[in-house]
Structure formats: C-alpha cells, structure tokens
CSV table of C-alpha atoms in Angstrom, one decimal:
chain,number,residue,atom,x,y,z
M,1332,MET,CA,148.1,91.2,84.1
M,1333,ASN,CA,149.8,94.2,82.6
M,1334,ARG,CA,147.3,96.8,81.4
M,1335,LYS,CA,147.5,98.1,77.8
M,1336,LYS,CA,148.4,101.8,77.6
M,1337,ILE,CA,145.9,103.5,75.4
M,1338,GLY,CA,146.6,107.1,74.4
M,1339,ILE,CA,143.4,109.2,74.3
M,1340,LEU,CA,143.8,112.5,72.4
M,1341,PHE,CA,141.3,115.2,73.0
M,1342,GLY,CA,140.7,118.9,72.4
M,1343,GLY,CA,142.5,120.4,69.4
M,1344,SER,CA,142.5,123.5,67.3
M,1345,SER,CA,139.1,122.9,65.9
M,1346,SER,CA,135.7,124.7,66.0
M,1347,GLU,CA,134.5,121.4,67.5
M,1348,TYR,CA,136.8,121.6,70.5
M,1349,GLU,CA,134.1,121.5,73.2
M,1350,ILE,CA,132.4,118.5,71.5
M,1351,SER,CA,135.7,116.7,71.6
M,1352,LEU,CA,136.0,117.3,75.4
M,1353,LYS,CA,132.5,115.8,76.0
M,1354,SER,CA,133.2,112.8,73.8
M,1355,ALA,CA,136.6,112.1,75.4
M,1356,TYR,CA,135.2,112.5,78.9
M,1357,GLY,CA,132.6,109.8,78.1
M,1358,ILE,CA,135.2,107.4,76.9
M,1359,ILE,CA,137.7,108.1,79.7
M,1360,SER,CA,135.0,107.6,82.4
M,1361,HIS,CA,133.8,104.3,80.9
M,1362,ILE,CA,137.0,102.6,79.8
M,1363,ASP,CA,137.8,99.4,81.6
M,1364,ARG,CA,140.6,100.4,84.0
M,1365,LYS,CA,141.3,96.8,84.8
M,1366,ARG,CA,142.4,96.1,81.2
M,1367,TYR,CA,143.6,99.5,80.0
M,1368,GLU,CA,145.6,102.4,81.4
M,1369,PRO,CA,144.4,105.6,79.6
M,1370,VAL,CA,147.2,108.0,78.8
M,1371,LEU,CA,145.5,111.4,78.4
M,1372,LEU,CA,146.9,113.8,75.8
M,1373,GLY,CA,145.1,117.1,75.7
M,1374,ILE,CA,145.5,119.7,73.0
M,1375,THR,CA,144.4,123.3,73.7
M,1376,ARG,CA,142.6,125.5,71.2
M,1377,GLU,CA,146.0,127.1,70.5
M,1378,GLY,CA,147.6,123.8,69.7
M,1379,THR,CA,149.6,123.3,72.9
M,1380,TRP,CA,150.0,119.6,73.9
M,1381,PHE,CA,149.9,118.4,77.5
M,1382,LEU,CA,150.1,115.0,79.2
M,1383,TYR,CA,147.1,115.4,81.6
M,1384,GLN,CA,147.2,113.6,84.9
M,1385,GLY,CA,144.4,115.4,86.8
M,1386,ASP,CA,140.8,115.0,87.6
M,1387,ILE,CA,138.9,114.0,84.5
M,1388,GLU,CA,135.9,116.1,85.6
M,1389,ARG,CA,138.1,119.1,84.6
M,1390,ILE,CA,138.0,117.7,81.0
M,1391,LYS,CA,134.2,117.7,81.2
M,1392,ASP,CA,133.9,121.3,82.3
M,1393,GLY,CA,136.8,122.6,80.0
M,1394,SER,CA,139.2,123.7,82.8
M,1395,TRP,CA,141.6,120.9,82.4
M,1396,TYR,CA,144.5,122.9,80.9
M,1397,ARG,CA,144.6,125.3,83.8
M,1398,GLN,CA,145.7,122.6,86.2
M,1399,ALA,CA,149.2,121.9,87.6
M,1400,ALA,CA,148.5,118.3,86.4
M,1401,CYS,CA,149.4,119.4,82.9
M,1402,ILE,CA,152.9,118.4,81.7
M,1403,PRO,CA,154.1,119.6,78.3
M,1404,ALA,CA,154.3,116.6,76.1
M,1405,VAL,CA,154.4,115.5,72.4
M,1406,ILE,CA,154.0,112.3,70.3
M,1407,SER,CA,157.5,111.4,69.3
M,1408,PRO,CA,157.8,110.8,65.5
M,1409,ASP,CA,160.7,108.5,66.3
M,1410,ARG,CA,159.4,105.0,65.8
M,1411,ARG,CA,161.8,103.6,68.4
M,1412,PHE,CA,159.7,105.2,71.1
M,1413,GLN,CA,156.2,104.6,69.8
M,1414,GLY,CA,154.7,106.9,72.3
M,1415,VAL,CA,154.7,110.1,74.4
M,1416,VAL,CA,157.8,112.1,75.3
M,1417,TYR,CA,157.7,114.7,78.1
M,1418,MET,CA,160.0,116.6,80.4
M,1419,GLN,CA,159.8,116.2,84.2
M,1420,ASP,CA,162.2,117.2,86.9
M,1421,GLY,CA,164.7,118.1,84.3
M,1422,GLU,CA,164.7,114.7,82.7
M,1423,ILE,CA,163.2,113.6,79.4
M,1424,LYS,CA,160.8,110.7,80.0
M,1425,GLN,CA,158.6,108.6,77.8
M,1426,ILE,CA,155.5,106.5,77.8
M,1427,ARG,CA,155.2,103.7,75.2
M,1428,LEU,CA,151.7,103.4,73.9
M,1429,ASP,CA,150.1,100.1,72.8
M,1430,ALA,CA,147.5,102.1,70.7
M,1431,ALA,CA,146.0,105.6,70.5
M,1432,LEU,CA,142.4,106.7,70.1
M,1433,PRO,CA,142.0,110.2,68.7
M,1434,VAL,CA,138.8,111.8,70.0
M,1435,MET,CA,139.2,115.0,68.1
M,1436,HIS,CA,136.3,116.1,65.9
M,1437,GLY,CA,136.7,118.3,62.9
M,1438,ARG,CA,139.8,119.7,61.2
M,1439,LEU,CA,143.3,119.0,62.6
M,1440,GLY,CA,141.9,115.9,64.4
M,1441,GLU,CA,139.5,114.0,62.2
M,1442,ASP,CA,141.0,114.9,58.8
M,1443,GLY,CA,144.1,112.7,58.8
M,1444,THR,CA,146.6,115.1,60.3
M,1445,VAL,CA,146.8,113.5,63.8
M,1446,GLN,CA,146.4,110.1,62.2
M,1447,GLY,CA,149.5,110.8,60.0
M,1448,LEU,CA,151.5,111.7,63.1
M,1449,LEU,CA,150.5,108.5,64.8
M,1450,GLU,CA,151.3,106.4,61.8
M,1451,LEU,CA,154.7,108.1,61.5
M,1452,ALA,CA,155.4,107.3,65.1
M,1453,GLY,CA,154.4,103.6,64.6
M,1454,ILE,CA,151.6,103.8,67.1
M,1455,PRO,CA,148.5,101.7,66.2
M,1456,ILE,CA,145.5,103.9,65.6
M,1457,ILE,CA,142.1,102.9,67.0
M,1458,GLY,CA,139.8,104.1,64.3
M,1459,CYS,CA,140.4,105.2,60.7
M,1460,GLY,CA,143.9,105.8,59.4
M,1461,THR,CA,145.4,108.8,57.6
M,1462,LYS,CA,144.0,108.2,54.0
M,1463,ALA,CA,140.5,107.2,55.0
M,1464,SER,CA,140.3,110.1,57.5
M,1465,ALA,CA,141.4,112.6,54.9
M,1466,VAL,CA,139.1,111.3,52.2
M,1467,CYS,CA,136.0,111.1,54.4
M,1468,MET,CA,136.6,114.6,55.6
M,1469,ASP,CA,136.5,115.9,52.1
M,1470,LYS,CA,132.9,116.0,50.9
M,1471,ASP,CA,133.9,116.2,47.3
M,1472,LEU,CA,136.4,113.3,47.3
M,1473,SER,CA,134.2,111.0,49.4
M,1474,HIS,CA,131.2,111.6,47.1
M,1475,ARG,CA,133.3,110.8,44.0
M,1476,LEU,CA,134.4,107.4,45.6
M,1477,ALA,CA,130.9,106.5,46.8
M,1478,SER,CA,129.5,107.3,43.3
M,1479,SER,CA,132.1,104.9,41.8
M,1480,VAL,CA,130.4,101.9,43.5
M,1481,GLY,CA,126.9,102.9,42.4
M,1482,ILE,CA,125.8,105.0,45.4
M,1483,ARG,CA,123.8,108.1,44.3
M,1484,VAL,CA,125.3,111.4,45.5
M,1485,PRO,CA,123.9,115.0,45.3
M,1486,LYS,CA,124.6,117.0,42.2
M,1487,SER,CA,127.4,119.4,43.1
M,1488,LYS,CA,129.8,122.1,42.0
M,1489,VAL,CA,133.2,122.7,43.6
M,1490,LEU,CA,134.6,126.2,44.0
M,1491,THR,CA,138.1,127.2,45.0
M,1492,ILE,CA,139.2,130.3,46.7
M,1493,TRP,CA,141.3,131.2,43.6
M,1494,GLY,CA,138.4,131.5,41.2
M,1495,ASP,CA,135.3,130.0,39.8
M,1496,ARG,CA,132.9,132.1,41.9
M,1497,GLU,CA,131.3,133.5,38.8
M,1498,LYS,CA,130.3,129.9,37.9
M,1499,ALA,CA,128.4,129.4,41.2
M,1500,LEU,CA,125.4,131.5,40.1
M,1501,ALA,CA,125.1,129.7,36.7
M,1502,TRP,CA,125.2,126.3,38.4
M,1503,ALA,CA,122.7,127.2,41.1
M,1504,GLU,CA,120.2,128.6,38.5
M,1505,ALA,CA,120.6,125.4,36.4
M,1506,VAL,CA,120.0,123.1,39.3
M,1507,GLY,CA,117.4,125.2,41.0
M,1508,TYR,CA,117.1,126.7,44.5
M,1509,PRO,CA,117.3,125.9,47.4
M,1510,ILE,CA,120.9,124.7,47.4
M,1511,PHE,CA,123.5,124.1,50.2
M,1512,VAL,CA,126.9,125.8,50.3
M,1513,LYS,CA,129.4,124.0,52.4
M,1514,PRO,CA,133.1,124.1,53.3
M,1515,ALA,CA,134.5,120.9,51.8
M,1516,THR,CA,136.4,119.8,54.9
M,1517,GLU,CA,134.5,120.9,58.0
M,1518,GLY,CA,132.3,118.9,60.3
M,1519,SER,CA,129.2,119.4,62.4
M,1520,SER,CA,127.6,121.5,59.7
M,1521,ILE,CA,130.0,124.4,60.5
M,1522,GLY,CA,130.0,127.1,57.8
M,1523,ILE,CA,127.1,125.6,55.9
M,1524,SER,CA,124.3,127.8,54.5
M,1525,LYS,CA,121.0,126.9,52.9
M,1526,VAL,CA,120.5,129.3,50.0
M,1527,PHE,CA,117.1,130.2,48.6
M,1528,GLY,CA,118.0,132.6,45.9
M,1529,GLU,CA,120.7,134.6,44.1
M,1530,LYS,CA,120.9,137.4,46.7
M,1531,GLN,CA,122.0,135.0,49.4
M,1532,LEU,CA,124.5,133.0,47.3
M,1533,GLY,CA,127.5,135.4,47.5
M,1534,GLN,CA,127.3,135.8,51.2
M,1535,ALA,CA,127.0,132.0,51.7
M,1536,VAL,CA,130.1,131.4,49.6
M,1537,ASP,CA,132.0,134.0,51.5
M,1538,ILE,CA,131.0,132.3,54.8
M,1539,ALA,CA,132.1,128.9,53.6
M,1540,PHE,CA,135.5,130.3,52.4
M,1541,GLN,CA,136.2,131.5,55.9
M,1542,TYR,CA,136.6,127.8,56.9
M,1543,ASP,CA,138.1,126.3,53.8
M,1544,ALA,CA,139.8,127.1,50.5
M,1545,LYS,CA,137.5,124.6,48.8
M,1546,VAL,CA,133.7,125.0,48.8
M,1547,ILE,CA,131.1,122.7,47.5
M,1548,LEU,CA,127.6,123.6,46.3
M,1549,GLU,CA,125.0,120.9,46.5
M,1550,GLU,CA,121.5,120.4,45.4
M,1551,GLU,CA,118.9,119.9,48.2
M,1552,ILE,CA,117.8,116.3,48.5
M,1553,PRO,CA,114.1,115.9,49.5
M,1554,GLY,CA,113.2,113.6,52.3
M,1555,PHE,CA,115.1,113.1,55.6
M,1556,GLU,CA,118.5,112.1,56.9
M,1557,VAL,CA,119.3,108.6,58.2
M,1558,GLY,CA,122.5,107.3,59.8
M,1559,CYS,CA,124.1,104.0,60.4
M,1560,ALA,CA,126.9,103.2,63.0
M,1561,VAL,CA,129.6,100.9,61.7
M,1562,LEU,CA,132.1,99.1,64.0
M,1563,GLY,CA,135.0,96.9,63.0
M,1564,CYS,CA,137.2,96.1,60.1
M,1565,GLU,CA,136.7,93.3,57.5
M,1566,ASP,CA,133.3,92.1,58.7
M,1567,PRO,CA,132.0,95.2,60.6
M,1568,LEU,CA,129.1,95.2,63.0
M,1569,LEU,CA,126.2,97.4,61.8
M,1570,GLY,CA,124.2,99.4,64.3
M,1571,CYS,CA,120.5,100.2,64.2
M,1572,VAL,CA,119.6,102.9,61.6
M,1573,ASP,CA,118.4,106.3,63.1
M,1574,GLU,CA,116.4,109.1,61.6
M,1575,ILE,CA,116.7,112.9,62.0
M,1576,GLU,CA,113.4,114.7,62.1
M,1577,VAL,CA,113.8,118.4,61.6
M,1578,SER,CA,110.9,120.9,62.0
M,1579,GLY,CA,112.0,123.9,59.9
M,1580,GLY,CA,115.5,124.8,58.7
M,1581,PHE,CA,118.2,122.1,58.6
M,1582,PHE,CA,120.3,120.1,61.0
M,1583,ASP,CA,123.0,122.8,61.5
M,1584,PHE,CA,125.6,123.0,64.2
M,1585,GLN,CA,123.4,124.6,66.9
M,1586,GLU,CA,120.5,122.2,66.2
M,1587,LYS,CA,122.9,119.1,66.4
M,1588,TYR,CA,123.7,119.9,70.0
M,1589,THR,CA,120.5,121.6,71.2
M,1590,GLN,CA,117.7,119.7,69.2
M,1591,LYS,CA,115.3,122.6,69.8
M,1592,ARG,CA,113.5,122.0,66.4
M,1593,SER,CA,114.6,118.4,65.8
M,1594,LYS,CA,114.3,114.9,67.1
M,1595,ILE,CA,116.4,111.7,66.7
M,1596,HIS,CA,114.4,108.5,66.1
M,1597,VAL,CA,116.2,105.3,66.8
M,1598,PRO,CA,115.2,103.0,65.3
M,1599,ALA,CA,114.2,105.0,62.2
M,1600,ARG,CA,110.5,105.0,61.3
M,1601,ILE,CA,111.1,102.9,58.2
M,1602,SER,CA,110.5,99.3,57.2
M,1603,ALA,CA,112.8,96.4,58.2
M,1604,GLU,CA,113.6,96.0,54.5
M,1605,LYS,CA,114.6,99.6,54.0
M,1606,MET,CA,116.7,99.5,57.2
M,1607,LYS,CA,118.6,96.5,55.8
M,1608,GLU,CA,119.2,98.4,52.6
M,1609,ILE,CA,120.6,101.4,54.4
M,1610,GLN,CA,122.9,99.2,56.5
M,1611,GLU,CA,124.2,97.4,53.4
M,1612,ALA,CA,124.8,100.8,51.7
M,1613,ALA,CA,126.6,102.1,54.8
M,1614,LYS,CA,128.9,99.0,54.7
M,1615,ARG,CA,129.7,99.5,51.0
M,1616,ILE,CA,130.6,103.1,51.6
M,1617,TYR,CA,132.6,102.2,54.7
M,1618,TRP,CA,134.6,99.8,52.6
M,1619,VAL,CA,135.2,101.9,49.5
M,1620,LEU,CA,136.4,104.8,51.6
M,1621,GLY,CA,138.9,102.6,53.4
M,1622,CYS,CA,137.4,103.0,56.9
M,1623,LYS,CA,138.3,100.8,59.9
M,1624,GLY,CA,137.6,100.8,63.6
M,1625,PHE,CA,134.4,102.9,63.6
M,1626,ALA,CA,132.5,105.5,61.7
M,1627,ARG,CA,128.9,106.8,61.2
M,1628,VAL,CA,127.6,106.8,57.6
M,1629,ASP,CA,124.9,109.4,56.9
M,1630,LEU,CA,122.5,109.3,53.9
M,1631,PHE,CA,119.3,110.9,52.7
M,1632,LEU,CA,116.2,108.8,52.2
M,1633,THR,CA,114.0,110.4,49.5
M,1634,PRO,CA,110.2,110.2,49.4
M,1635,GLU,CA,110.6,107.7,46.6
M,1636,GLY,CA,112.7,105.5,48.8
M,1637,GLU,CA,116.0,106.2,47.1
M,1638,LEU,CA,119.2,106.5,49.1
M,1639,VAL,CA,121.6,109.4,48.5
M,1640,PHE,CA,125.0,109.6,50.2
M,1641,ASN,CA,125.7,112.6,52.5
M,1642,GLU,CA,128.9,112.0,54.5
M,1643,VAL,CA,131.0,109.8,56.7
M,1644,ASN,CA,132.0,110.9,60.2
M,1645,THR,CA,135.2,109.0,61.1
M,1646,ILE,CA,135.1,110.3,64.7
M,1647,PRO,CA,131.4,110.7,65.4
M,1648,GLY,CA,130.1,112.3,68.6
M,1649,PHE,CA,130.8,109.8,71.4
M,1650,THR,CA,129.1,110.9,74.6
M,1651,PRO,CA,126.8,108.2,76.1
M,1652,TYR,CA,123.9,110.1,74.6
M,1653,SER,CA,125.3,110.6,71.1
M,1654,ARG,CA,123.8,109.1,67.9
M,1655,TYR,CA,126.6,106.5,67.4
M,1656,PRO,CA,126.4,104.8,70.9
M,1657,ASN,CA,122.6,104.9,70.8
M,1658,MET,CA,122.5,103.1,67.4
M,1659,MET,CA,124.7,100.4,69.0
M,1660,LYS,CA,122.6,100.3,72.1
M,1661,GLN,CA,119.6,99.4,70.0
M,1662,ILE,CA,121.3,96.2,68.9
M,1663,GLY,CA,122.3,95.2,72.5
M,1664,LEU,CA,125.7,96.9,73.1
M,1665,SER,CA,126.1,99.1,76.1
M,1666,TYR,CA,128.2,102.2,76.0
M,1667,GLY,CA,131.1,100.5,77.8
M,1668,GLU,CA,130.8,97.4,75.5
M,1669,VAL,CA,131.1,99.7,72.4
M,1670,ILE,CA,134.3,101.2,73.8
M,1671,GLU,CA,135.7,97.8,74.6
M,1672,ARG,CA,134.9,96.4,71.1
M,1673,LEU,CA,136.4,99.5,69.5
M,1674,ILE,CA,139.7,99.2,71.4
M,1675,GLN,CA,139.8,95.5,70.5
M,1676,THR,CA,139.7,96.3,66.8
M,1677,GLU,CA,143.3,97.5,67.1
M,1678,VAL,CA,144.8,96.2,70.3
M,1679,LEU,CA,143.9,92.5,69.5
M,1680,SER,CA,144.4,92.7,65.7
C-alpha cells in the first residue's frame, strides 16, 4: 500500500521556536511509518526553509539545520504541484504532499500565515485553516466572537501602537488592579505582565508593544484556569478537562515549561457536572471560531463556578507530556492514537 506523504513543518521565526522542535520531534517519532511517509520541512529562526532528511534526534537537540541533510526547499504556491519544490544535483525536484501538519507555535506559524500558504498551494491542512488560526491568535477578536454566543469574557481595553496609551491608565483605574497587559497576538504568555498599580502600567505596555502593534488590557479573573482538548471537525472528541494550580505569580512562559511553582491536575479537581459544562463550552467556542482538526480551549473557573473564556491554542504543545495529549490519554487515547486520529481528520475527509 502506498504511504500517504505528510508534510510536517517545524521551527519558524517565532519566540516559541524551541517548543516547536520538541512538539515536532514527538509527532515525527510516533507517527505510523507503515501508513505515512513524513516529509520534514524545517524553518530556521531566520526564516530559511529546508527539506530535512537527517537524524530526527537532531531536531530534538536543535542542531538539525547544521547538517548536510538539509536541502533548500519551499512550498510551491502553484496548485499544480501541491507540495515541496527543491533543488538537487542541478535539477528542480518536487514532492507532492497528501496533507501538511504545521507544528509551529506562535506568530508566523500558528496565526494563519503558514496556513494561508498551504491553502494557496492546495495542500490539505491537518488542523485549523487560515481564518480560524488568525482569529484564535488574536485575543481581542476571539473574545468578541466567543461573547457573541453567550460565553463570558474578561473586561478589556485594546491599545494600538499609534495612540490610546493615555486611555490605559483611566481604564485600569476604573476596572481596578491587578490587571494583565498582553500582546494581542502572541502565544505561551510571551510579553504578558501582571500589573498591580499605576507605576508598573507604562512599562508593561512598552513590553507588550515590543511583540505586537496591538495590546490588550484585561481584568484579572479570580479562580483558576482549566483547559479542554478538542479533536475532530463536525462532531469533535472532547478530552478530559485539566486544571492549572499556580502557587504565586501567574502561568507565564517560564512557568509553562518548568512548572516550578505550578502543577497540572488532569482530571481537574471539579465535579463531573462542572467538567461536562466546561467541555460543552469548549465545543461551542471551537465551533464559533471555526476550528477544525484540533485545538485546546482554555477558560477560567471562578470561585462562584462561572466560566470565563481565556484563549484557544490552535497548535497546542504536543510533546508526549504536554497538556493536550495528557487530556486525551485520560479518555483512553495513547499519544500515537491521538496523532493517528488527527491525521485522519484531513487525510480521510
């Protein structure tokens, strides 16, 4: 039986480059080689594209692009090819792809840019498409859409790099400290600050503007964060709900990948009824934002038991130990089975 050629894109010009390598390594090392032939496309921090044909352990340790096994390559936007074009031995060659799985976290990977290239090329995307990826990456737009279907969202104020800074102080004083200041389109809590008073606000806004021309100020939501993994399209599979317990501070970039002051509980320490409510809310958000394939929906659970939408990760961390696979593990799916089901959402559609 001919194996399906699956393009796996990793790396990228993002602050989450290293996380992408870890997630991609997990998928590449567990994909069913009897059914699929992975075509590895690595993108360096500088944005150089390579067809990688070397030892996948080099992806794990970050040295992949220093290898002779790297061949300059690109995704051809010409829909006649539907795949990868590269130069070898003085000849232009191509690999037609049956589907492509971007495993690129953050900007220029999770925000619709790569998805747009794949759609232009006519290559089926495993995961969310261009529009859903772009909307979910934008905290302001995703909140507006979630609110339209009755999901509570934090009170917020949007600032642009061209003005409105003077309005930040008045808004923060009206809402009350502490507040969060966030780049509107970054992932992994990069550029986010928790602000406790007027003196910190200006610096926090400056930090956020280093990552985005659009910044969002949000009220602090009491309680704790919960997440739900969603897998599929029209009738998606819902994973077990998890809970983030943080002892001091908030779940920032460093804490997400070291967990020195935090702990992930899966299943979450909540009632079965509340877990069902969270799963149903996650599914509604998944649908209204146009997601497909897979995503992780994150919400806050207040002390009063109310759900408040936080964000959707359209390409969540995907190592064997990441939150998404662990939520699916709790409902009986192994890491390899999750990858298989994910690929089938597009390859067999």
